[in-house]
Coordinates of C-alpha atoms in Angstrom, one line a residue:
Chain I
M8 CA 22.8 24.7 17.8
S9 CA 22.6 27.9 15.7
E10 CA 24.1 30.3 18.7
N11 CA 27.3 28.8 19.6
N12 CA 29.2 32.2 19.0
N13 CA 30.9 32.6 22.3
Q14 CA 34.2 32.9 22.4
T15 CA 35.5 33.5 25.6
Q16 CA 37.4 29.5 26.4
P17 CA 39.3 27.9 24.3
E18 CA 36.3 24.2 25.2
A19 CA 37.9 20.9 24.6
L20 CA 38.2 19.4 20.9
F21 CA 35.9 15.8 21.7
S22 CA 32.9 18.0 24.9
A23 CA 30.0 17.5 25.5
R24 CA 28.9 19.9 23.3
N25 CA 31.0 18.6 20.3
K26 CA 29.7 15.2 21.2
K27 CA 26.4 16.0 20.4
L28 CA 27.0 17.6 17.3
L29 CA 28.6 14.6 15.9
T30 CA 25.3 12.2 18.0
N31 CA 22.7 14.4 17.9
P32 CA 21.6 14.0 14.0
L33 CA 22.2 10.2 14.7
G34 CA 19.6 9.8 16.9
K35 CA 17.0 12.5 17.6
D36 CA 18.4 15.3 15.1
N37 CA 18.4 12.9 12.3
P38 CA 17.5 14.5 8.8
I39 CA 15.8 11.8 7.0
N40 CA 14.2 10.5 9.9
V41 CA 13.3 14.0 11.8
Q42 CA 13.3 16.5 9.1
V43 CA 12.8 14.8 6.6
L44 CA 15.1 15.4 4.0
G45 CA 16.8 14.0 1.0
I46 CA 13.9 11.4 0.5
C47 CA 14.9 11.7 -3.0
S48 CA 17.7 9.8 -3.3
V49 CA 17.1 7.4 -0.4
L50 CA 14.6 6.3 -2.8
A51 CA 16.9 6.5 -6.0
I52 CA 19.9 4.5 -4.5
T53 CA 18.4 1.8 -1.9
V54 CA 18.5 -1.1 -4.0
Q55 CA 21.6 -2.3 -3.3
L56 CA 23.7 -2.6 -0.1
R57 CA 26.5 -1.8 -2.2
T58 CA 25.4 1.6 -4.3
S59 CA 24.1 2.5 -0.4
L60 CA 27.1 2.5 1.2
V61 CA 28.7 4.4 -1.8
M62 CA 26.2 7.0 -2.0
A63 CA 26.4 7.1 2.0
I64 CA 30.0 7.6 2.2
S65 CA 30.3 10.5 -1.1
V66 CA 28.2 12.0 1.0
V67 CA 30.3 12.6 4.4
A68 CA 33.1 13.3 2.3
V69 CA 30.7 15.9 0.8
M70 CA 29.5 17.1 3.7
G71 CA 32.4 17.6 6.4
L72 CA 34.5 19.0 3.5
A73 CA 31.5 21.3 2.3
N74 CA 31.1 22.6 5.9
V75 CA 34.4 23.0 6.8
I76 CA 35.5 25.6 4.0
I77 CA 32.5 26.9 4.5
S78 CA 33.2 27.9 7.5
I79 CA 36.3 28.8 6.8
L80 CA 35.2 31.9 4.3
R81 CA 32.3 31.9 6.3
K82 CA 33.8 36.0 7.6
T83 CA 34.1 36.5 3.4
I84 CA 31.3 35.7 2.3
P85 CA 29.1 37.9 1.1
P86 CA 25.6 37.3 2.8
R87 CA 23.3 38.8 -0.5
I88 CA 25.7 35.7 -2.5
R89 CA 26.0 33.0 0.0
I90 CA 23.5 30.3 -1.6
I91 CA 25.8 31.5 -4.5
V92 CA 28.9 30.7 -2.7
Q93 CA 28.1 27.6 -1.1
L94 CA 26.5 25.4 -4.3
T95 CA 30.1 26.1 -5.9
V96 CA 31.7 24.9 -3.1
I97 CA 29.5 22.0 -2.5
A98 CA 29.8 21.3 -6.2
S99 CA 33.3 20.8 -6.8
L100 CA 33.6 19.1 -4.4
V101 CA 30.5 16.3 -6.2
I102 CA 32.8 16.6 -9.3
L103 CA 35.9 16.0 -7.6
V104 CA 33.5 12.5 -5.8
D105 CA 32.6 11.6 -8.9
Q106 CA 35.8 11.8 -10.6
V107 CA 37.2 9.6 -8.0
L108 CA 34.0 7.4 -8.0
K109 CA 34.5 7.1 -12.1
A110 CA 38.4 5.6 -11.9
F111 CA 38.2 3.4 -8.4
V112 CA 34.2 1.5 -8.3
Y113 CA 33.2 2.3 -12.3
D114 CA 30.6 -0.3 -12.1
I115 CA 29.0 2.0 -9.1
S116 CA 29.3 4.9 -10.5
R117 CA 27.4 3.7 -13.2
Q118 CA 24.6 2.3 -11.5
L119 CA 24.5 5.9 -8.9
S120 CA 24.6 7.8 -12.4
V121 CA 23.2 10.6 -12.4
F122 CA 22.6 10.3 -8.6
V123 CA 25.9 11.5 -7.5
G124 CA 25.6 14.7 -9.0
L125 CA 22.6 16.0 -7.3
I126 CA 24.3 15.1 -3.9
I127 CA 24.3 18.8 -4.8
T128 CA 21.2 19.2 -4.7
N129 CA 20.6 16.9 -1.6
C130 CA 19.0 19.6 0.8
I131 CA 20.9 18.6 3.9
I132 CA 23.9 19.8 3.0
M133 CA 22.9 23.0 1.5
G134 CA 20.7 23.4 4.8
R135 CA 24.8 22.3 7.2
L136 CA 25.2 25.0 5.3
E137 CA 22.5 28.2 6.0
A138 CA 21.8 26.4 9.2
F139 CA 25.8 25.7 11.4
A140 CA 28.3 26.4 9.1
L141 CA 28.6 29.5 8.2
K142 CA 27.8 31.0 12.3
N143 CA 30.3 28.4 13.6
K144 CA 33.9 27.6 13.7
V145 CA 36.2 24.9 11.7
W146 CA 36.0 22.2 14.2
P147 CA 32.0 22.4 15.2
S148 CA 31.3 22.7 11.9
F149 CA 33.3 20.1 10.8
L150 CA 31.4 17.5 13.3
D151 CA 28.6 19.0 12.8
G152 CA 28.6 17.8 8.7
I153 CA 30.4 14.9 9.7
G154 CA 27.7 13.4 11.9
N155 CA 24.6 14.5 9.7
A156 CA 26.1 13.1 7.3
A157 CA 26.5 9.9 9.6
G158 CA 22.8 10.1 10.4
Y159 CA 21.6 10.1 6.5
G160 CA 24.2 7.0 6.5
W161 CA 23.0 4.8 8.1
V162 CA 19.2 5.4 7.3
L163 CA 20.6 5.1 4.1
L164 CA 22.1 1.6 4.3
T165 CA 19.7 0.6 6.4
V166 CA 17.1 0.8 3.3
G167 CA 18.7 -0.3 1.6
F168 CA 20.0 -3.5 3.5
F169 CA 16.5 -4.4 3.9
R170 CA 15.6 -3.6 0.2
E171 CA 18.8 -6.1 -1.3
L172 CA 17.9 -8.9 0.7
L173 CA 14.2 -8.8 0.3
G174 CA 13.7 -7.8 -3.0
S175 CA 17.2 -9.4 -5.3
G176 CA 18.2 -11.7 -2.1
T177 CA 21.1 -10.6 -2.1
L178 CA 23.9 -8.8 0.3
M179 CA 26.4 -6.2 -1.6
G180 CA 26.2 -8.8 -4.5
H181 CA 26.5 -11.8 -2.4
Q182 CA 23.3 -14.8 -2.6
V183 CA 22.2 -14.9 1.1
I184 CA 18.1 -16.2 0.5
P185 CA 19.8 -19.9 0.1
D186 CA 18.6 -21.9 -2.7
F187 CA 16.5 -24.6 -0.7
M188 CA 14.4 -21.8 0.4
Y189 CA 14.1 -20.5 -3.3
E190 CA 12.9 -24.4 -4.1
M191 CA 10.6 -24.8 -0.9
G192 CA 9.0 -21.9 -3.5
Y193 CA 10.6 -19.0 -2.0
E194 CA 10.7 -15.9 -4.5
N195 CA 12.3 -12.6 -4.2
N196 CA 9.7 -9.3 -3.2
G197 CA 9.8 -7.3 -6.6
F198 CA 7.8 -4.7 -4.7
M199 CA 10.7 -3.9 -2.5
I200 CA 12.3 -2.9 -5.8
L201 CA 10.8 -0.2 -6.7
P202 CA 10.7 2.7 -4.8
P203 CA 7.5 3.1 -3.1
M204 CA 8.8 0.4 -0.9
A205 CA 11.8 2.2 0.1
L206 CA 9.7 4.9 1.2
I207 CA 7.7 3.0 3.3
T208 CA 11.0 1.0 4.5
V209 CA 11.8 4.5 5.9
G210 CA 8.4 5.1 7.4
V211 CA 9.0 2.1 9.2
I212 CA 12.3 2.6 10.3
I213 CA 10.8 6.8 12.1
W214 CA 7.7 3.8 13.4
V215 CA 10.4 2.5 15.4
Q216 CA 12.6 5.5 16.1
R217 CA 9.3 7.9 17.5
H218 CA 8.1 4.6 19.6
R219 CA 11.2 4.3 21.3
D220 CA 11.8 8.3 22.0
R221 CA 8.3 9.7 23.1
S222 CA 9.7 13.5 22.4
L223 CA 9.9 12.9 19.2
V224 CA 6.4 12.8 19.0
D225 CA 4.8 15.6 18.1
V226 CA 1.7 16.3 21.2
S227 CA 0.3 19.1 19.9
Chain K
M4 CA -22.7 -20.1 25.9
H5 CA -23.3 -16.4 27.2
N6 CA -23.5 -17.8 30.8
L7 CA -19.9 -19.5 30.3
L8 CA -19.1 -16.5 28.6
D9 CA -20.4 -14.3 32.2
K10 CA -18.0 -17.1 34.4
V11 CA -14.7 -16.7 32.5
R12 CA -14.6 -12.8 32.2
P13 CA -13.5 -12.1 35.8
H14 CA -10.2 -13.7 34.6
F15 CA -9.7 -10.6 32.0
E16 CA -11.1 -7.8 33.9
K17 CA -9.2 -6.0 35.8
G18 CA -6.9 -7.9 39.0
G19 CA -7.9 -11.4 36.8
R20 CA -5.3 -14.2 35.9
F21 CA -4.9 -12.1 32.2
P22 CA -5.8 -9.3 31.9
K23 CA -3.6 -8.6 28.7
M24 CA -5.9 -11.0 26.9
Y25 CA -9.1 -8.9 27.9
R26 CA -9.2 -7.4 24.7
T27 CA -9.4 -11.3 22.7
F28 CA -12.3 -12.4 25.1
E29 CA -13.6 -9.1 24.2
A30 CA -14.2 -9.2 21.4
F31 CA -15.2 -13.3 20.9
E32 CA -18.0 -11.9 23.0
T33 CA -19.5 -9.6 20.8
F34 CA -18.9 -11.7 18.1
L35 CA -21.5 -14.0 19.5
F36 CA -23.6 -11.1 21.5
V37 CA -24.3 -7.5 20.8
K38 CA -22.7 -6.1 23.9
G39 CA -23.7 -5.4 27.2
D40 CA -23.4 -2.0 27.4
V41 CA -25.5 1.1 29.1
T42 CA -25.6 4.1 28.0
T43 CA -24.3 6.2 31.3
R44 CA -25.3 9.7 30.0
G45 CA -28.2 11.8 29.1
S46 CA -30.6 9.7 26.4
H47 CA -29.3 8.2 23.2
I48 CA -30.6 6.0 20.5
R49 CA -29.5 2.9 19.3
D50 CA -29.4 0.5 17.0
A51 CA -28.7 -3.4 17.1
M52 CA -26.3 -2.2 14.4
D53 CA -22.8 -2.2 15.5
M54 CA -19.5 -2.2 13.1
K55 CA -20.2 -6.4 13.8
R56 CA -23.6 -6.6 12.4
T57 CA -23.0 -4.4 9.3
M58 CA -20.3 -6.0 8.6
F59 CA -21.5 -9.6 8.5
H60 CA -24.6 -8.2 5.6
V61 CA -21.7 -7.8 3.5
I62 CA -20.1 -11.3 4.3
I63 CA -23.7 -12.4 3.5
A64 CA -23.8 -10.2 0.7
L65 CA -20.1 -12.4 -0.6
T66 CA -21.1 -15.5 -0.1
P67 CA -22.6 -16.7 -2.8
V68 CA -19.9 -15.2 -4.9
L69 CA -17.4 -17.4 -3.2
L70 CA -19.4 -20.2 -3.7
F71 CA -19.9 -20.2 -7.2
G72 CA -16.2 -19.0 -7.1
M73 CA -15.4 -22.0 -5.2
W74 CA -17.6 -24.5 -7.6
N75 CA -15.7 -21.9 -10.3
V76 CA -12.2 -23.1 -9.8
G77 CA -13.1 -27.1 -9.8
L78 CA -14.8 -26.2 -12.9
Q79 CA -11.6 -24.4 -14.6
H80 CA -9.7 -27.1 -13.8
Y81 CA -11.4 -30.1 -15.3
R82 CA -12.1 -28.3 -18.2
A83 CA -7.9 -27.8 -18.4
M84 CA -7.3 -31.3 -17.9
G85 CA -10.3 -32.3 -20.7
E86 CA -11.8 -34.5 -17.8
E87 CA -16.1 -33.8 -17.6
V88 CA -16.3 -34.7 -14.1
A89 CA -20.0 -34.5 -12.0
F90 CA -21.2 -30.9 -10.0
I91 CA -20.4 -32.0 -6.9
D92 CA -16.7 -33.1 -8.7
Q93 CA -15.9 -29.7 -9.5
F94 CA -17.0 -27.9 -6.4
L95 CA -15.3 -30.3 -4.2
F96 CA -11.5 -29.8 -6.0
G97 CA -12.7 -25.9 -5.5
L98 CA -13.7 -26.4 -2.1
I99 CA -10.5 -27.5 -1.0
R100 CA -8.0 -25.5 -2.9
V101 CA -9.8 -21.9 -2.1
L102 CA -10.9 -23.1 1.5
P103 CA -6.6 -22.8 2.5
L104 CA -6.4 -18.9 1.2
V105 CA -9.3 -17.7 3.4
V106 CA -8.5 -20.0 6.2
V107 CA -4.4 -17.8 5.8
S108 CA -6.1 -14.8 5.0
Y109 CA -8.0 -14.3 7.9
A110 CA -5.7 -16.4 10.4
S111 CA -2.7 -14.2 9.4
G112 CA -4.5 -10.6 9.6
L113 CA -6.4 -11.4 12.5
I114 CA -3.4 -12.7 15.0
V115 CA -2.6 -9.3 13.6
E116 CA -5.7 -7.2 14.4
F117 CA -5.2 -8.4 17.9
I118 CA -1.3 -8.4 18.9
F119 CA -2.3 -4.6 18.3
A120 CA -5.8 -4.5 20.1
T121 CA -4.1 -5.8 22.8
I122 CA -0.6 -3.6 23.0
R123 CA -2.7 -0.4 21.9
D124 CA -5.5 -1.4 24.9
H125 CA -8.6 -0.8 22.5
E126 CA -10.9 -2.9 20.4
V127 CA -10.4 -5.2 18.2
N128 CA -11.8 -4.4 15.2
E129 CA -13.9 -6.3 13.2
G130 CA -13.2 -4.3 9.9
F131 CA -11.1 -7.5 8.9
L132 CA -13.8 -10.6 9.4
V133 CA -15.1 -7.9 5.5
S134 CA -11.2 -7.7 4.7
G135 CA -10.3 -11.3 5.4
M136 CA -13.1 -12.7 3.0
L137 CA -12.3 -10.1 0.2
I138 CA -8.0 -10.5 0.0
P139 CA -9.3 -14.7 -0.9
L140 CA -11.6 -14.0 -3.2
I141 CA -9.7 -11.1 -5.3
I142 CA -6.8 -13.4 -5.8
P143 CA -6.3 -16.0 -8.4
V144 CA -6.2 -19.8 -6.4
T145 CA -3.4 -20.5 -7.1
T146 CA -1.3 -17.7 -5.9
P147 CA 1.3 -19.5 -2.8
L148 CA 0.2 -19.6 1.0
W149 CA 3.5 -17.9 2.4
M150 CA 2.4 -14.9 0.0
V151 CA -0.9 -14.4 1.1
A152 CA -0.2 -14.7 4.9
V153 CA 2.7 -11.9 3.6
A154 CA 0.2 -9.7 1.8
T155 CA -2.5 -10.0 4.4
V156 CA 0.3 -8.8 6.8
F157 CA 1.2 -5.9 5.4
A158 CA -1.9 -5.3 4.5
V159 CA -2.9 -5.0 7.8
I160 CA 0.1 -2.9 9.5
I161 CA 1.0 -0.2 6.5
G162 CA -2.7 -0.4 5.3
K163 CA -4.6 0.4 8.3
E164 CA -2.9 -0.1 12.0
V165 CA -0.2 2.9 11.4
F166 CA -3.7 5.1 10.7
G167 CA -4.6 3.8 13.5
G168 CA -7.1 0.9 12.7
T169 CA -10.2 0.4 11.5
G170 CA -11.9 3.6 10.1
M171 CA -9.3 5.6 9.8
N172 CA -7.6 3.7 6.7
I173 CA -6.6 5.7 3.6
L174 CA -6.9 2.7 1.5
N175 CA -8.9 -0.2 1.5
P176 CA -6.4 -2.9 2.8
A177 CA -8.0 -5.7 0.8
L178 CA -7.2 -3.8 -2.8
L179 CA -3.6 -3.3 -0.9
A180 CA -2.8 -6.9 0.0
R181 CA -3.8 -7.5 -4.1
S182 CA -1.7 -4.6 -5.2
F183 CA 0.9 -5.5 -3.3
L184 CA 1.1 -9.3 -4.4
F185 CA 0.9 -7.5 -7.9
F186 CA 4.0 -5.5 -7.3
A187 CA 5.7 -7.8 -5.2
Y188 CA 5.0 -10.8 -6.9
P189 CA 4.0 -10.4 -10.4
A190 CA 4.5 -13.6 -12.2
Y191 CA 2.0 -15.2 -9.7
L192 CA -0.7 -12.1 -10.8
S193 CA -0.7 -11.7 -13.8
G194 CA 0.2 -13.4 -17.5
E195 CA -0.9 -17.2 -18.1
E196 CA 1.8 -19.3 -16.4
N197 CA 3.8 -18.7 -13.2
P198 CA 6.9 -19.9 -12.3
A199 CA 5.8 -22.7 -10.9
G200 CA 4.4 -24.3 -14.2
N201 CA 1.4 -23.6 -12.8
F202 CA -1.6 -21.7 -15.0
V203 CA -2.6 -18.6 -12.3
W204 CA -5.8 -18.3 -12.9
T205 CA -6.8 -22.1 -12.9
Q206 CA -5.8 -24.6 -10.7
A207 CA -3.7 -27.3 -12.8
P208 CA -0.2 -27.5 -14.3
A209 CA 0.4 -25.8 -18.0
D210 CA 2.2 -28.7 -19.5
Q211 CA -0.8 -31.1 -18.9
A212 CA -3.2 -28.9 -20.4
V213 CA -5.1 -30.0 -23.4
D214 CA -3.7 -27.9 -26.1
A215 CA -7.8 -26.3 -26.7
F216 CA -7.8 -24.6 -22.8
S217 CA -6.1 -21.4 -22.2
G218 CA -5.7 -20.3 -19.3
A219 CA -5.7 -16.2 -20.1
T220 CA -8.2 -14.0 -19.0
P221 CA -10.2 -12.5 -21.0
L222 CA -9.0 -9.0 -20.6
A223 CA -5.6 -10.3 -21.2
V224 CA -6.7 -11.3 -24.1
A225 CA -8.1 -8.3 -25.6
A226 CA -4.9 -6.6 -24.3
T227 CA -2.0 -9.0 -25.7
E228 CA -4.5 -9.0 -29.6
S229 CA -5.3 -5.7 -29.6
T230 CA -1.4 -4.9 -29.2
I231 CA 0.6 -6.7 -31.2
G232 CA -1.5 -8.2 -34.2
E233 CA -3.8 -6.5 -36.4
A234 CA -6.9 -8.6 -35.5
S235 CA -10.1 -6.7 -35.2
V236 CA -12.3 -6.2 -32.9
S237 CA -14.7 -9.9 -34.2
Q238 CA -11.8 -10.9 -33.9
I239 CA -10.8 -10.6 -30.5
M240 CA -14.4 -11.2 -29.3
E241 CA -14.2 -15.0 -30.7
S242 CA -11.3 -15.7 -29.0
M243 CA -12.8 -14.2 -26.1
P244 CA -15.3 -16.4 -24.1
S245 CA -19.2 -15.6 -25.5
A246 CA -20.5 -12.6 -23.4
L247 CA -23.3 -14.4 -21.5
E248 CA -20.3 -16.7 -20.1
M249 CA -18.7 -13.6 -18.6
F250 CA -22.1 -12.8 -17.3
L251 CA -22.6 -16.6 -15.6
G252 CA -18.7 -16.1 -14.9
T253 CA -17.7 -19.5 -15.9
I254 CA -14.1 -17.9 -17.3
P255 CA -10.6 -18.3 -15.5
G256 CA -10.0 -15.3 -13.6
S257 CA -9.7 -14.1 -9.5
V258 CA -11.8 -16.5 -7.5
G259 CA -14.7 -14.5 -6.4
E260 CA -14.4 -11.7 -9.5
T261 CA -15.9 -14.1 -12.7
S262 CA -19.6 -14.5 -12.2
T263 CA -21.4 -10.7 -12.5
L264 CA -24.6 -12.2 -11.8
L265 CA -23.8 -13.3 -8.3
I266 CA -22.2 -10.2 -7.7
L267 CA -25.1 -8.0 -8.6
L268 CA -26.8 -10.5 -6.7
G269 CA -24.8 -9.2 -3.7
G270 CA -25.3 -5.8 -4.8
L271 CA -28.2 -5.7 -4.4
I272 CA -28.3 -7.7 -0.8
L273 CA -26.3 -4.8 0.6
V274 CA -27.9 -1.5 -0.7
A275 CA -31.4 -3.6 0.7
T276 CA -29.6 -3.7 4.3
G277 CA -28.2 0.2 3.7
V278 CA -24.9 -1.1 3.9
G279 CA -23.9 -0.5 0.4
S280 CA -24.2 2.7 -1.8
V281 CA -25.8 2.6 -4.9
R282 CA -24.9 6.7 -5.4
I283 CA -21.4 5.0 -6.1
M284 CA -22.1 2.0 -7.7
L285 CA -24.0 3.6 -10.2
S286 CA -21.6 6.8 -10.2
V287 CA -19.0 3.5 -11.3
V288 CA -20.9 2.0 -14.0
A289 CA -21.3 5.2 -15.7
G290 CA -18.3 5.9 -15.5
G291 CA -17.3 3.0 -16.6
L292 CA -19.6 3.3 -19.8
F293 CA -19.1 7.0 -20.8
M294 CA -14.9 6.7 -21.0
G295 CA -15.9 3.5 -22.8
L296 CA -18.4 4.7 -26.1
L297 CA -15.6 7.9 -25.7
F298 CA -13.0 5.4 -26.5
N299 CA -15.7 3.5 -29.1
L300 CA -16.6 7.1 -30.8
F301 CA -12.7 7.5 -30.9
A302 CA -11.3 4.6 -32.1
V303 CA -8.1 3.8 -33.2
N304 CA -7.3 0.2 -32.6
A305 CA -9.6 -2.9 -31.2
F306 CA -9.3 -3.2 -28.4
M307 CA -11.4 1.0 -28.2
E308 CA -13.9 -0.6 -30.9
L309 CA -15.3 -3.2 -27.5
P310 CA -18.1 -3.1 -27.0
V311 CA -19.1 -1.2 -23.6
Y312 CA -20.6 -4.3 -22.0
Y313 CA -18.6 -6.5 -22.5
H314 CA -15.6 -3.9 -19.8
L315 CA -18.6 -4.2 -17.1
I316 CA -18.6 -8.0 -17.4
M317 CA -14.9 -8.4 -17.5
G318 CA -12.3 -8.8 -15.6
G319 CA -12.9 -7.4 -12.1
F320 CA -15.0 -4.3 -13.1
A321 CA -18.3 -5.1 -11.3
F322 CA -16.5 -6.6 -8.1
G323 CA -14.8 -3.6 -7.4
T324 CA -18.0 -1.7 -7.7
V325 CA -19.9 -4.2 -5.7
Y326 CA -17.6 -5.3 -3.0
M327 CA -15.0 -2.1 -3.2
A328 CA -16.2 1.5 -4.0
T329 CA -18.2 1.4 -2.3
D330 CA -16.5 0.5 1.2
P331 CA -17.0 3.2 3.3
V332 CA -14.1 3.7 5.2
S333 CA -12.5 4.6 1.9
A334 CA -15.0 6.3 0.0
S335 CA -16.2 9.5 -0.3
Q336 CA -17.9 10.7 2.6
T337 CA -20.8 13.1 1.1
G338 CA -23.3 12.8 -1.0
S339 CA -22.6 14.5 -3.8
G340 CA -18.5 12.9 -3.7
K341 CA -20.0 9.9 -3.9
Y342 CA -20.9 10.6 -7.3
I343 CA -17.5 12.4 -8.4
Y344 CA -15.8 9.5 -6.6
G345 CA -17.6 6.9 -8.4
F346 CA -17.9 8.1 -11.8
L347 CA -14.0 8.8 -11.7
I348 CA -13.4 4.9 -10.7
G349 CA -15.0 3.6 -13.7
V350 CA -13.2 6.4 -15.8
V351 CA -9.8 5.7 -14.4
T352 CA -10.4 2.4 -15.0
L353 CA -11.0 2.0 -18.3
L354 CA -7.9 4.5 -19.4
I355 CA -5.9 2.2 -17.6
R356 CA -7.2 -1.1 -19.4
V357 CA -7.6 -0.8 -22.6
V358 CA -5.0 2.7 -22.8
N359 CA -2.0 0.8 -20.7
P360 CA -0.7 -2.4 -22.6
A361 CA 1.2 -2.7 -18.8
Y362 CA -1.8 -3.2 -17.0
P363 CA -4.5 -5.3 -18.2
E364 CA -6.9 -4.6 -14.9
G365 CA -7.4 -1.4 -13.6
M366 CA -10.0 -1.6 -11.2
M367 CA -7.9 -1.9 -7.8
L368 CA -5.1 0.8 -9.5
A369 CA -7.9 2.9 -10.3
I370 CA -10.2 1.8 -6.9
L371 CA -7.0 2.3 -5.5
F372 CA -6.1 5.7 -6.7
M373 CA -9.2 7.3 -5.5
N374 CA -9.0 6.3 -2.5
V375 CA -6.8 9.2 -2.0
F376 CA -8.0 11.2 -3.8
A377 CA -11.8 11.2 -1.9
P378 CA -10.6 12.9 1.0
L379 CA -10.3 16.1 -1.3
I380 CA -13.1 15.5 -3.3
D381 CA -14.7 15.5 0.1
H382 CA -13.1 18.5 1.1
Y383 CA -14.5 20.4 -2.3
V384 CA -17.8 18.8 -2.0
V385 CA -18.0 20.8 1.6
E386 CA -16.4 23.7 1.2
A387 CA -18.7 24.1 -1.8
N388 CA -22.0 23.4 0.9
I389 CA -20.7 26.3 2.9
K390 CA -20.3 29.0 0.1
R391 CA -23.8 28.3 -0.8
R392 CA -24.6 28.7 1.8
M393 CA -22.9 31.5 3.5
K394 CA -24.5 32.8 -0.4
R395 CA -28.1 32.1 1.5
L396 CA -27.4 33.7 3.9
Q397 CA -26.3 37.1 3.2
A398 CA -29.5 37.5 0.5
V399 CA -31.8 36.5 3.6
G400 CA -29.7 39.3 5.4
E401 CA -30.3 42.1 2.4
K402 CA -33.8 41.2 2.1
S403 CA -34.5 41.8 5.2
A404 CA -32.1 44.4 5.8

């Protein structure tokens, strides 16, 4: 995906190649399932679906914008200090996101606590800036950022869904397991709330994905 | 019986009516008879001890513990209710409580095993025959049945099948099932009273029990008394059952873990049949004694002063040593690796028991922890062996040169 520098003819906004930038990270190039990046935040903030959702949206925003900004600046950034420049861009965006969260969804911002700030160190974002935005035009970079963040997001949401449903019996804070189940002796699964279960849930997602797409299985 | 199997066999082989069910058929056949496979090439030495027979020996070794566990469940129940009943009534009460646990554990685990064997077209592995028996023995008798089923399915899928089935698992599946229960439903697996208003360790409603009865296990007594109060070691020992009771096993606890005496008997069977490793058993005990003596030497609280031998007869130490740590798949494979592996299990168990008040029992966590390290231990043992032999080779080479 890196050598896309041919500037001979203008291409359509959603050419096949551009579409791929958006869809590949959702499936066979997924940052979590296939590249196994950003696991730390998956373990930390997926106890509830709501926090997962907010986190996913935040990452989509940061990643799309960061990719665009770096892509615009790509010819002016000296290669030697590019990492610092990237970090500065990401950090500024994360601070923006953090302020917005604090202003509008204070409770969730409290729950996410340090993990909003830690978006800065999310290796998926750095990785895409390094691997893609530094070498590509603005529009493809934007798509790539959104695509990867969405790929990160859906895994986050899936894990959050199962963890909240089985761990707390709720979804988005509303109780979904009916009362009579509890009266019959059903109990919430406390293990689901602990981080190891997030890892196992991601593992199961990877399992299902590789079962459906055999090309992902490393045969070497 | 054999004729019957032979008669239905064609239906399950290729071209028959149920080719998908072949693995199921095969499992039942080999369960009843040694398989009629003949080696086709070269000469082999074969032994009747295939894996099913090995597992069967473990089951035999578990039987005394299971029977005792059933009786003890009844004993504890009637003790809690303050009633005196005949031996047979106590046993029957326990039988009725324990049998469903066994059945549920086997049924849920085997269903998963058969499904995977059919999908992946491999033989149904017999490893679960033992795990399915171990699971009911290491949980409190009051565990709700659906929890047992969920934990068993989890252990078989995540603990075993994702790694490739029996023989490939890193962790002991039975302990994985227990740790799943322990972390998922802590209220049912520790403490004194579960949310259903029952004692955790004794099948009796807590509000109907006689006042003198405490449902706590000796380990829980030791842990709570030493952390909350200024209780001296003799006071702790007074509020615990006597050492003899703990050795015989007439104390509250998980179904099969209480009787050290019968566990020793089972251990003897395992060692005599060559199934269990003496090295591991002895080194676990050595590790426990070592750490216990260390605690005695540098005791800062009453729990640390507790006589060392108490640790060997309390809780799941004996059971874990004999049946869990020796699991041939998840333990170390190399000879000296087994000593290291066992010793560290003993040490970590006592560390968790005495130093960490959140977990009264450390055997489960210690074994799982060392399961993870077993391949690493093996790696270094093998490396060291290679190095030593290389040195010897060089020495010989220099002499002859």
